[in-house]
mmCIF file of C-alpha atoms and ligand atoms in Angstrom:
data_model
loop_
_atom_site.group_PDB
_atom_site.id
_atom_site.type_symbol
_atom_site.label_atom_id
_atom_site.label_comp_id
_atom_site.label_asym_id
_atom_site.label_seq_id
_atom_site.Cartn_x
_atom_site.Cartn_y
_atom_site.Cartn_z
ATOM 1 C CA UNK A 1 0.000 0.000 0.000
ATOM 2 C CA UNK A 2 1.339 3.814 0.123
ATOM 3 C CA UNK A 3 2.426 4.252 -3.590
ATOM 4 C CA UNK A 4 3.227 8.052 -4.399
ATOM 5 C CA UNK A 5 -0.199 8.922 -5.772
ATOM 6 C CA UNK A 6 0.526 10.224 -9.122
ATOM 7 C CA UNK A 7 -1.078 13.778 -9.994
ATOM 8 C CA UNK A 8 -0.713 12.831 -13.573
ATOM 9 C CA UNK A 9 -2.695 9.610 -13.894
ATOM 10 C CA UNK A 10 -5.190 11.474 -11.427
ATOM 11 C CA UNK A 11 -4.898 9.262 -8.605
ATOM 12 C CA UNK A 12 -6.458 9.926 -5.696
ATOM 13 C CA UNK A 13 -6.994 7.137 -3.374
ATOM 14 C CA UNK A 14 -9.996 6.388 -1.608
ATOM 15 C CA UNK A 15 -9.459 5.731 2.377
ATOM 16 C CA UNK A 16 -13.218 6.251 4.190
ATOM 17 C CA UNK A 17 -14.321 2.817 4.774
ATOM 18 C CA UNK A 18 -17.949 3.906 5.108
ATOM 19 C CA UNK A 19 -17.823 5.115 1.168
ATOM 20 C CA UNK A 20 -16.242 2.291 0.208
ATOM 21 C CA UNK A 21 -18.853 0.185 1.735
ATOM 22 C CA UNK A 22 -21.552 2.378 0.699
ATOM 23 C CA UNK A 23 -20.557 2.224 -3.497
ATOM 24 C CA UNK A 24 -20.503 -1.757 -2.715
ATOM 25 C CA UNK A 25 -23.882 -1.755 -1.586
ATOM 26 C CA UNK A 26 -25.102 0.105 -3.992
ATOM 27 C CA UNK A 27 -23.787 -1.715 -6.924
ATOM 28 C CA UNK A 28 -24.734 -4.849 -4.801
ATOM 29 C CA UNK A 29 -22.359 -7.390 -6.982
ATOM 30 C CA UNK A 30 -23.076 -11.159 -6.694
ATOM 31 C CA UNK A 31 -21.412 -14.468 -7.864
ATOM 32 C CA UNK A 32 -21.742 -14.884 -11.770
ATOM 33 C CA UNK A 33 -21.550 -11.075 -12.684
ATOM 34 C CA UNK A 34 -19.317 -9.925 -15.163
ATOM 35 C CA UNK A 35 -17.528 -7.036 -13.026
ATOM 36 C CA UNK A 36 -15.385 -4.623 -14.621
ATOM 37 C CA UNK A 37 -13.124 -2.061 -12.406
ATOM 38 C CA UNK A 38 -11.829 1.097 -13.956
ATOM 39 C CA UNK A 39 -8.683 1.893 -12.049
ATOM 40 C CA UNK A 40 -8.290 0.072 -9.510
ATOM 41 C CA UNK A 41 -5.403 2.074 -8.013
ATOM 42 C CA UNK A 42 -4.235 0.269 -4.869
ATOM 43 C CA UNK A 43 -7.741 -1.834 -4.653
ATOM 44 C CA UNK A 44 -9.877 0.436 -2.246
ATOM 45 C CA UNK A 45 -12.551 -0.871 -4.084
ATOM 46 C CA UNK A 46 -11.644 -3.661 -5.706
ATOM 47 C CA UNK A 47 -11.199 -6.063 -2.842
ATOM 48 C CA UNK A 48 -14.848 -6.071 -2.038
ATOM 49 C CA UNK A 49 -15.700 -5.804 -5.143
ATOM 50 C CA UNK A 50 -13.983 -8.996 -5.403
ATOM 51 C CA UNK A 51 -14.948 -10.884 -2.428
ATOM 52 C CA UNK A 52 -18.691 -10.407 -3.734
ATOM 53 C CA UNK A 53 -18.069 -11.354 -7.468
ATOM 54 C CA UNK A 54 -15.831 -13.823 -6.355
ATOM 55 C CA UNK A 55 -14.220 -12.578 -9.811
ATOM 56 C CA UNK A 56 -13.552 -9.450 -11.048
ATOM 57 C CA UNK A 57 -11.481 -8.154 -14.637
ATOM 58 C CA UNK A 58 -9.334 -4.729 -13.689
ATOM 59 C CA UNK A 59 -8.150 -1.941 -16.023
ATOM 60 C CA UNK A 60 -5.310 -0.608 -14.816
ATOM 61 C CA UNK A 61 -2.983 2.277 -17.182
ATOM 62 C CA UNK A 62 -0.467 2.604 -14.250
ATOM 63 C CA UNK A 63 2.064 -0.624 -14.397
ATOM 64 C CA UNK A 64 3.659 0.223 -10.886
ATOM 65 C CA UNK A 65 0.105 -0.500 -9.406
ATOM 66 C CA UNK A 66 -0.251 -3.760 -10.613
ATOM 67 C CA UNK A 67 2.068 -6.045 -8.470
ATOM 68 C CA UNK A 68 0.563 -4.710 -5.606
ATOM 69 C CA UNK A 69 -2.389 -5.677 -6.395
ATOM 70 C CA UNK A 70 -2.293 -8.963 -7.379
ATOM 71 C CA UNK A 71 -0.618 -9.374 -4.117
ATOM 72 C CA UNK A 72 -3.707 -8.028 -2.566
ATOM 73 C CA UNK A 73 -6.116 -10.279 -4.554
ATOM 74 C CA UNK A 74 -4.550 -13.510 -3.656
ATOM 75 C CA UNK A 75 -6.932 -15.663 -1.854
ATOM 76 C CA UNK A 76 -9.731 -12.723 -1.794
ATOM 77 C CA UNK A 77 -10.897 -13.875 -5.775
ATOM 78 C CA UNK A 78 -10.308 -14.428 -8.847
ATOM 79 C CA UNK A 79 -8.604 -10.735 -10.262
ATOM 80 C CA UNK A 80 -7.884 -10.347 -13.788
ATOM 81 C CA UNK A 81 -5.307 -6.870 -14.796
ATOM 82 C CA UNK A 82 -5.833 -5.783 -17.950
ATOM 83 C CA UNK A 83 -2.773 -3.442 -18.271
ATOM 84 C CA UNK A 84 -4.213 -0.845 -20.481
ATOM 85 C CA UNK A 85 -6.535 2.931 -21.273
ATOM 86 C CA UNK A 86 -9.714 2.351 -20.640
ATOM 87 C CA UNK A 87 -10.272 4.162 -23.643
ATOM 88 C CA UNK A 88 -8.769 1.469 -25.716
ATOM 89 C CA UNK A 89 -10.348 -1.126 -24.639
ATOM 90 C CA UNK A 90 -13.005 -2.568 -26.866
ATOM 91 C CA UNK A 91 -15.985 -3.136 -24.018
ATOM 92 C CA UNK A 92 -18.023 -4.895 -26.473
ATOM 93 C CA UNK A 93 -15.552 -7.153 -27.215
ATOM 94 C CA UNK A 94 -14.493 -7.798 -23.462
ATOM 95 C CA UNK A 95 -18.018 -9.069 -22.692
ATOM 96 C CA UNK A 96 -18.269 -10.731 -25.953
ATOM 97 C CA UNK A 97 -14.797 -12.984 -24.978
ATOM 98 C CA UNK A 98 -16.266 -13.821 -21.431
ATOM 99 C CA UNK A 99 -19.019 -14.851 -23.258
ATOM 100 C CA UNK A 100 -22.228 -12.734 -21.242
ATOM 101 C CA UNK A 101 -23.946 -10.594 -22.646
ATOM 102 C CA UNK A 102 -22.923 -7.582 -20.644
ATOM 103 C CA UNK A 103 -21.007 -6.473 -18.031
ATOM 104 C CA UNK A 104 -21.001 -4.439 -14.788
ATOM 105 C CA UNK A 105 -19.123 -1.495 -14.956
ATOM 106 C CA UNK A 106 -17.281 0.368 -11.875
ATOM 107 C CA UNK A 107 -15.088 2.699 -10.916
ATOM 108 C CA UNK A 108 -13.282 5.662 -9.161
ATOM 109 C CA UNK A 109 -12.625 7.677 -12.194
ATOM 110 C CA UNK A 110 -9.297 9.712 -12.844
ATOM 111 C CA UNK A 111 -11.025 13.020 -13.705
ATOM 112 C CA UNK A 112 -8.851 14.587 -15.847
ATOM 113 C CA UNK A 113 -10.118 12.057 -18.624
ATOM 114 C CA UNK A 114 -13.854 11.437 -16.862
ATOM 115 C CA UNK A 115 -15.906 13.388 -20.074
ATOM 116 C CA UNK A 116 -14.170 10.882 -22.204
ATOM 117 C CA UNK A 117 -14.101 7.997 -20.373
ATOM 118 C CA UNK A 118 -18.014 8.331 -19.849
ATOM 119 C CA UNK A 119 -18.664 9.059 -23.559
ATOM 120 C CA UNK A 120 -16.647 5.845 -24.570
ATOM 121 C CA UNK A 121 -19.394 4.177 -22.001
ATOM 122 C CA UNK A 122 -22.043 5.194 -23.977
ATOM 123 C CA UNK A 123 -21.109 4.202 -27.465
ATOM 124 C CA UNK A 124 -20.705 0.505 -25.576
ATOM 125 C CA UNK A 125 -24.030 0.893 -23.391
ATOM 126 C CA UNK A 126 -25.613 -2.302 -25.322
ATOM 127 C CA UNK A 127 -23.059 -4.592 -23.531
ATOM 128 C CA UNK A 128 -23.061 -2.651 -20.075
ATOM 129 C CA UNK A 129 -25.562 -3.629 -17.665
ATOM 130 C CA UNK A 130 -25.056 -0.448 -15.323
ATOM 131 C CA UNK A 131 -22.331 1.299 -14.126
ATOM 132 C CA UNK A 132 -21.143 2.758 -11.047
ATOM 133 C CA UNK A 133 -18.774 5.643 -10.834
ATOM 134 C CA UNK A 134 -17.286 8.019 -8.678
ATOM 135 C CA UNK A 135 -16.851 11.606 -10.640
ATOM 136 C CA UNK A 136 -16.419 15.498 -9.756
ATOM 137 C CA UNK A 137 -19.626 16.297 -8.069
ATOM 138 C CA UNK A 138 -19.593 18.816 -10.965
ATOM 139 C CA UNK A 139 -19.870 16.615 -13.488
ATOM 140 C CA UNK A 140 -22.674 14.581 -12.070
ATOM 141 C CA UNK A 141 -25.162 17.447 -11.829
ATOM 142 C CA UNK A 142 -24.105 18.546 -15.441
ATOM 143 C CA UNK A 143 -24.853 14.584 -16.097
ATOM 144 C CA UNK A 144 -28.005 14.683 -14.802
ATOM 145 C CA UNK A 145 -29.079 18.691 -15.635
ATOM 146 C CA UNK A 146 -32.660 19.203 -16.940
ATOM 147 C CA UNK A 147 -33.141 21.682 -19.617
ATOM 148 C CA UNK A 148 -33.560 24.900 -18.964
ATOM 149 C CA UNK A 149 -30.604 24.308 -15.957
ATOM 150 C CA UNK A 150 -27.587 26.393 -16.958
ATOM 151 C CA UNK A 151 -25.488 22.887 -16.212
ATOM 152 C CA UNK A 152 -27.398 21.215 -18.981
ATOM 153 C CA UNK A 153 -25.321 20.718 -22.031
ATOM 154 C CA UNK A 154 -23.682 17.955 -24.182
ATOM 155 C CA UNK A 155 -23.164 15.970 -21.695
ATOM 156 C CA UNK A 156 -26.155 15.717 -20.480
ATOM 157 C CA UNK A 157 -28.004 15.109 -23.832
ATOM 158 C CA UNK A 158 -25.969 12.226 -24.795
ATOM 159 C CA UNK A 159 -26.054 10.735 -21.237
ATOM 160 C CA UNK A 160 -29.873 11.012 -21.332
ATOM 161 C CA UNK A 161 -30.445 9.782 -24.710
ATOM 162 C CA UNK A 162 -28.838 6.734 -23.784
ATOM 163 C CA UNK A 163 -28.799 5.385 -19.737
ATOM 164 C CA UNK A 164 -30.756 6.316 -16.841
ATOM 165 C CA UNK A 165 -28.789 8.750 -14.936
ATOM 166 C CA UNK A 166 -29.213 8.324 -10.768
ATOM 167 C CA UNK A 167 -26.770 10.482 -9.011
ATOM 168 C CA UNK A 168 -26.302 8.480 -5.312
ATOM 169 C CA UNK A 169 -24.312 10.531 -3.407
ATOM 170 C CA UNK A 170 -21.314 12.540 -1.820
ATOM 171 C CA UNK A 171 -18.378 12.388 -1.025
ATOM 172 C CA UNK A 172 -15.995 14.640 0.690
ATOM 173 C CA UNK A 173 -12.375 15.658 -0.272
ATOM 174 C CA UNK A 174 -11.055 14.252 2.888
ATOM 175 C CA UNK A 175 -12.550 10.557 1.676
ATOM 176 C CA UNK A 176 -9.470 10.300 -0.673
ATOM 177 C CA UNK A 177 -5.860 10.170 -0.229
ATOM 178 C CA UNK A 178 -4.407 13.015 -1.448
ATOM 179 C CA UNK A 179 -8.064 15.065 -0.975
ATOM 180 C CA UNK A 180 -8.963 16.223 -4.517
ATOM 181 C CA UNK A 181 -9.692 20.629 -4.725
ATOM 182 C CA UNK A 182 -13.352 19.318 -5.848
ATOM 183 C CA UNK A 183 -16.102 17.357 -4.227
ATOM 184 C CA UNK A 184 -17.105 14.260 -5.567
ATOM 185 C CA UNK A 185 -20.565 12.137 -6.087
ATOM 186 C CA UNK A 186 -21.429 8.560 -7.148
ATOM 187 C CA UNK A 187 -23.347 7.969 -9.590
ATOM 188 C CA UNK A 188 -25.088 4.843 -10.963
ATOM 189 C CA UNK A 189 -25.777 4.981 -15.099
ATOM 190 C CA UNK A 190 -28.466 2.051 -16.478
ATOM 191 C CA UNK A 191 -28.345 2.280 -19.825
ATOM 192 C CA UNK A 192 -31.848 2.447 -21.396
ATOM 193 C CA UNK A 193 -33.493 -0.491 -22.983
ATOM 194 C CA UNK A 194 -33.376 -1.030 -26.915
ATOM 195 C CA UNK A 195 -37.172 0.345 -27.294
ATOM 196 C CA UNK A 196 -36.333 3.394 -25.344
ATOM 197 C CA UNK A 197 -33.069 4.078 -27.233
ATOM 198 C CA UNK A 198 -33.861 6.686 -30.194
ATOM 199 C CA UNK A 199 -33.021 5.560 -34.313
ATOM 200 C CA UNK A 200 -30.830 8.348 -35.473
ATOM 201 C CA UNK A 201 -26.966 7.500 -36.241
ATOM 202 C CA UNK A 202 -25.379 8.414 -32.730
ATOM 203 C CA UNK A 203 -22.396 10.278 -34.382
ATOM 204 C CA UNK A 204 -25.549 12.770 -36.051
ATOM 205 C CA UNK A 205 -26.917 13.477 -32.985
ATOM 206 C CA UNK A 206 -23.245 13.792 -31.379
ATOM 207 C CA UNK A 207 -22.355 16.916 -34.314
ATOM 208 C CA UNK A 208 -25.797 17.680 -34.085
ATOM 209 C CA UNK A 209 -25.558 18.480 -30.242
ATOM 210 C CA UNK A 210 -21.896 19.485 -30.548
ATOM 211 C CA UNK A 211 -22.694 22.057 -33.007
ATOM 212 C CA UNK A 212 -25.988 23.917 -30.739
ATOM 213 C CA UNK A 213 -24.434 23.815 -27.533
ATOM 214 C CA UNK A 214 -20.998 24.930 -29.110
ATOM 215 C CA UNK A 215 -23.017 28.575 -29.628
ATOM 216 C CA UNK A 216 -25.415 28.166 -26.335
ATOM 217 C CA UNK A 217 -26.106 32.013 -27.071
ATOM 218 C CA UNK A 218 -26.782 31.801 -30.368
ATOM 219 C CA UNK A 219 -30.206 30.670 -31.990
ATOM 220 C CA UNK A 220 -30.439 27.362 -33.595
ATOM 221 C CA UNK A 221 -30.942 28.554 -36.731
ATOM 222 C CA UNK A 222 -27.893 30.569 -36.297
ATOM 223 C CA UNK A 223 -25.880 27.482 -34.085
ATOM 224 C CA UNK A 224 -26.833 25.211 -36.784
ATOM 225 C CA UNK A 225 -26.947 27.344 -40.052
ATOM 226 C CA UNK A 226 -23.956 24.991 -41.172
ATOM 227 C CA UNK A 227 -26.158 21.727 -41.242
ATOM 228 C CA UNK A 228 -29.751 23.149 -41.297
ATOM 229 C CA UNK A 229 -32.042 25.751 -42.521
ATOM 230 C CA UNK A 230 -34.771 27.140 -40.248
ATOM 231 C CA UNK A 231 -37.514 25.572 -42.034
ATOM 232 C CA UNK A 232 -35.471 22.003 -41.470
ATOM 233 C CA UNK A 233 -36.027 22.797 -37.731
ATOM 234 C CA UNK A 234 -39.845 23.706 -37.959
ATOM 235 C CA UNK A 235 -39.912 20.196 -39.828
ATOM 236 C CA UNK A 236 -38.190 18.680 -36.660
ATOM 237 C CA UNK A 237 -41.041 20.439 -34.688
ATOM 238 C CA UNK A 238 -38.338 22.643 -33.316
ATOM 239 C CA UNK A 239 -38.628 26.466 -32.408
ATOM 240 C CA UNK A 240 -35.289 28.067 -34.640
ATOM 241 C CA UNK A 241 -35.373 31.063 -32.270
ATOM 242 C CA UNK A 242 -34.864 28.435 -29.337
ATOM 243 C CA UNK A 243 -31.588 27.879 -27.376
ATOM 244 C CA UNK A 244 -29.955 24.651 -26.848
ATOM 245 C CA UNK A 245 -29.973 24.743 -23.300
ATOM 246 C CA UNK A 246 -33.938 25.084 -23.502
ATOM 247 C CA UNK A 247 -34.013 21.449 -25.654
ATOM 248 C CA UNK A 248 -35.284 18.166 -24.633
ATOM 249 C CA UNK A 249 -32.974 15.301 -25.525
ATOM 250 C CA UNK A 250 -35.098 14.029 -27.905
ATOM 251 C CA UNK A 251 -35.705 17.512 -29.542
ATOM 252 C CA UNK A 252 -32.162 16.897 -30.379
ATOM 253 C CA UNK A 253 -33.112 13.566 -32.273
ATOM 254 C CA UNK A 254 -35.552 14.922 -34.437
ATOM 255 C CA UNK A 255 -32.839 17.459 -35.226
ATOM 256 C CA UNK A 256 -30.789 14.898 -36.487
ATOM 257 C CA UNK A 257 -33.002 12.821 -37.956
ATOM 258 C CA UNK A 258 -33.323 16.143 -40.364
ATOM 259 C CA UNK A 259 -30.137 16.827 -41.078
ATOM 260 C CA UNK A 260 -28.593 16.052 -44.415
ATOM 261 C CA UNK A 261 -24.610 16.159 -45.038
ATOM 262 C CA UNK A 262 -23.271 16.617 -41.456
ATOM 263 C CA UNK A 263 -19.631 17.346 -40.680
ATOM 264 C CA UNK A 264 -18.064 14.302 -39.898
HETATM 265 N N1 SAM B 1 -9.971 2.897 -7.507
HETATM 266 C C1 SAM B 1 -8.888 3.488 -6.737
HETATM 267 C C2 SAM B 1 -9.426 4.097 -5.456
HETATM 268 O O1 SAM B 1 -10.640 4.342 -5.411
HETATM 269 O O2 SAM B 1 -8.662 4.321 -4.529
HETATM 270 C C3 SAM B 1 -8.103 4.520 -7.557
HETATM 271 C C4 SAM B 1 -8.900 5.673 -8.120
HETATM 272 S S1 SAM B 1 -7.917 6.939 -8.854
HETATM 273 C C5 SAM B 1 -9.039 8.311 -8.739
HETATM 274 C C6 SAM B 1 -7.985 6.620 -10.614
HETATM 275 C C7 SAM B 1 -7.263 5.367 -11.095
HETATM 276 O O3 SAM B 1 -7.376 5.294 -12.525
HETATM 277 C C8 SAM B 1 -5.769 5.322 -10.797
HETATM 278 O O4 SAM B 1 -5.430 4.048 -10.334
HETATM 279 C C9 SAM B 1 -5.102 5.603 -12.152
HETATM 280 O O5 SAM B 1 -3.809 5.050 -12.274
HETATM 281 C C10 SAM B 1 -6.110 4.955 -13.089
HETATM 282 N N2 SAM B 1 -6.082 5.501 -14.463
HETATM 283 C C11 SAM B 1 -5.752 6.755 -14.871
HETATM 284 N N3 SAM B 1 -5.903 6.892 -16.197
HETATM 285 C C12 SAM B 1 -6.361 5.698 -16.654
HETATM 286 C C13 SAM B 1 -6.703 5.207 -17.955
HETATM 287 N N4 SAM B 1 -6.639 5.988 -19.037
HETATM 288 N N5 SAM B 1 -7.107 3.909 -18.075
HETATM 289 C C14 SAM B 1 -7.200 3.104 -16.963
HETATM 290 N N6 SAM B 1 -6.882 3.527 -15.711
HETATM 291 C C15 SAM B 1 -6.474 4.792 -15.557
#
């Protein structure tokens, strides 16, 4: 234990015992799951992760981490270290080769790549089961904004459009070894069922999105003059005097669904 957190893979480690406990409760993992840890640092949450799964597959990007926690697993479960960025691993494919259908995501996230990481969850939500993540407090309430808050953005749209967002709770700087400058929040993220999911190609909504909240003072019709006209947006039943912020998620389908010849 006591490896020099380093500030550049974002590591801070958590220490309170009653979070700890409290993130295992509420993702509630049981023998047979397919449990999938990102960073799992020294193994704060890991271990019981572990001891519930019985089994448990770890992505790790720091390689002086590892050893240690191997040591730690031995006897606890069955711990597999995939020595790697999350953001290159293929989630589809990692349920695929266990052979379930989907898996049970978790994690402490390093924040300085959380947007990302949590985007490359979405475009694999059909094999994730739910997922349950510790994040800037920040960047849960932007997560789970309503329109009309002035959090609500991108990320929010293309969270909602595809998972159930339920922020838990949070958690204090002090919780984590070194204390981050921000508070934090757990969050569990059930991606929605395929009849809920909307029909428009993900990356059109994505530029669609990208491109309206990129202006959030501007119009639509002026945010989106590059990809649509103002009588496109009347066909999407759309206001074109309307701001981004003030859109629905799916407002932002229908969008798409009328664009022709998007950026890429
Ligand atoms: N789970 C541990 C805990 O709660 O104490 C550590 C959490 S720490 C905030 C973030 C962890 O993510 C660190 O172990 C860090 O090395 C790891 N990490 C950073 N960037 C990563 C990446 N791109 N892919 C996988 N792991 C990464």
């Amino acid at each position: 234990m006591n490896a020099r957190p380093k500030k550049s893979f974002g590591q801070h480690f958590l220490h309170d015992r009653r979070y700890i406990d409290r993130i295992v409760a509420a993702m509630a993992p049981r023998p047979g799951d397919f449990v999938v840890e990102i960073g799992p640092g020294e193994g704060a949450l890991t271990l019981p992760l572990l001891a519930a799964a019985g089994s448990l597959t770890a992505i790790e990007l720091d390689t002086d981490l590892i050893p240690g926690l191997q040591a730690r697993a031995a006897g606890v479960g069955e711990l597999h270290i995939i020595h790697a960025d999350v953001l290159k691993v293929d989630l589809g494919a990692l349920a695929h080769s266990h052979g379930v259908p989907r898996l049970r995501l978790a994690g402490n996230l390093p924040y300085y790549i959380s947007s990302p990481i949590l985007f490359h969850c979405v475009e694999h939500a059909a094999a994730i089961q739910d997922m349950h993540f510790m994040l800037q407090k920040e960047v849960v309430e932007r997560m789970a904004a309503a329109p009309g808050s002035k959090v609500y953005g991108r990320l929010s749209v293309m969270l909602q459009l595809a998972c159930r967002v339920e922020p838990l709770f949070d958690v204090p700087p002090e919780a984590f070894r070194p204390p981050p400058k921000v508070d934090s929040a757990v969050v569990r993220l059930v991606p929605l069922p395929a009849h809920e999911l909307h029909d428009a190609p993900p990356e059109q909504v994505h530029a669609v999105v990208k491109a309206a909240f990129g202006q959030r003072r501007k119009t639509l019709a002026n945010a989106l003059r590059q990809v649509l006209d103002a009588d496109a947006i009347r066909r999407a039943d759309v206001d074109p005097k309307a701001r981004a912020e003030t859109l629905a998620p799916a407002d932002f389908v229908r969008l798409a669904k009328a664009c022709r010849n998007l950026p890429p």
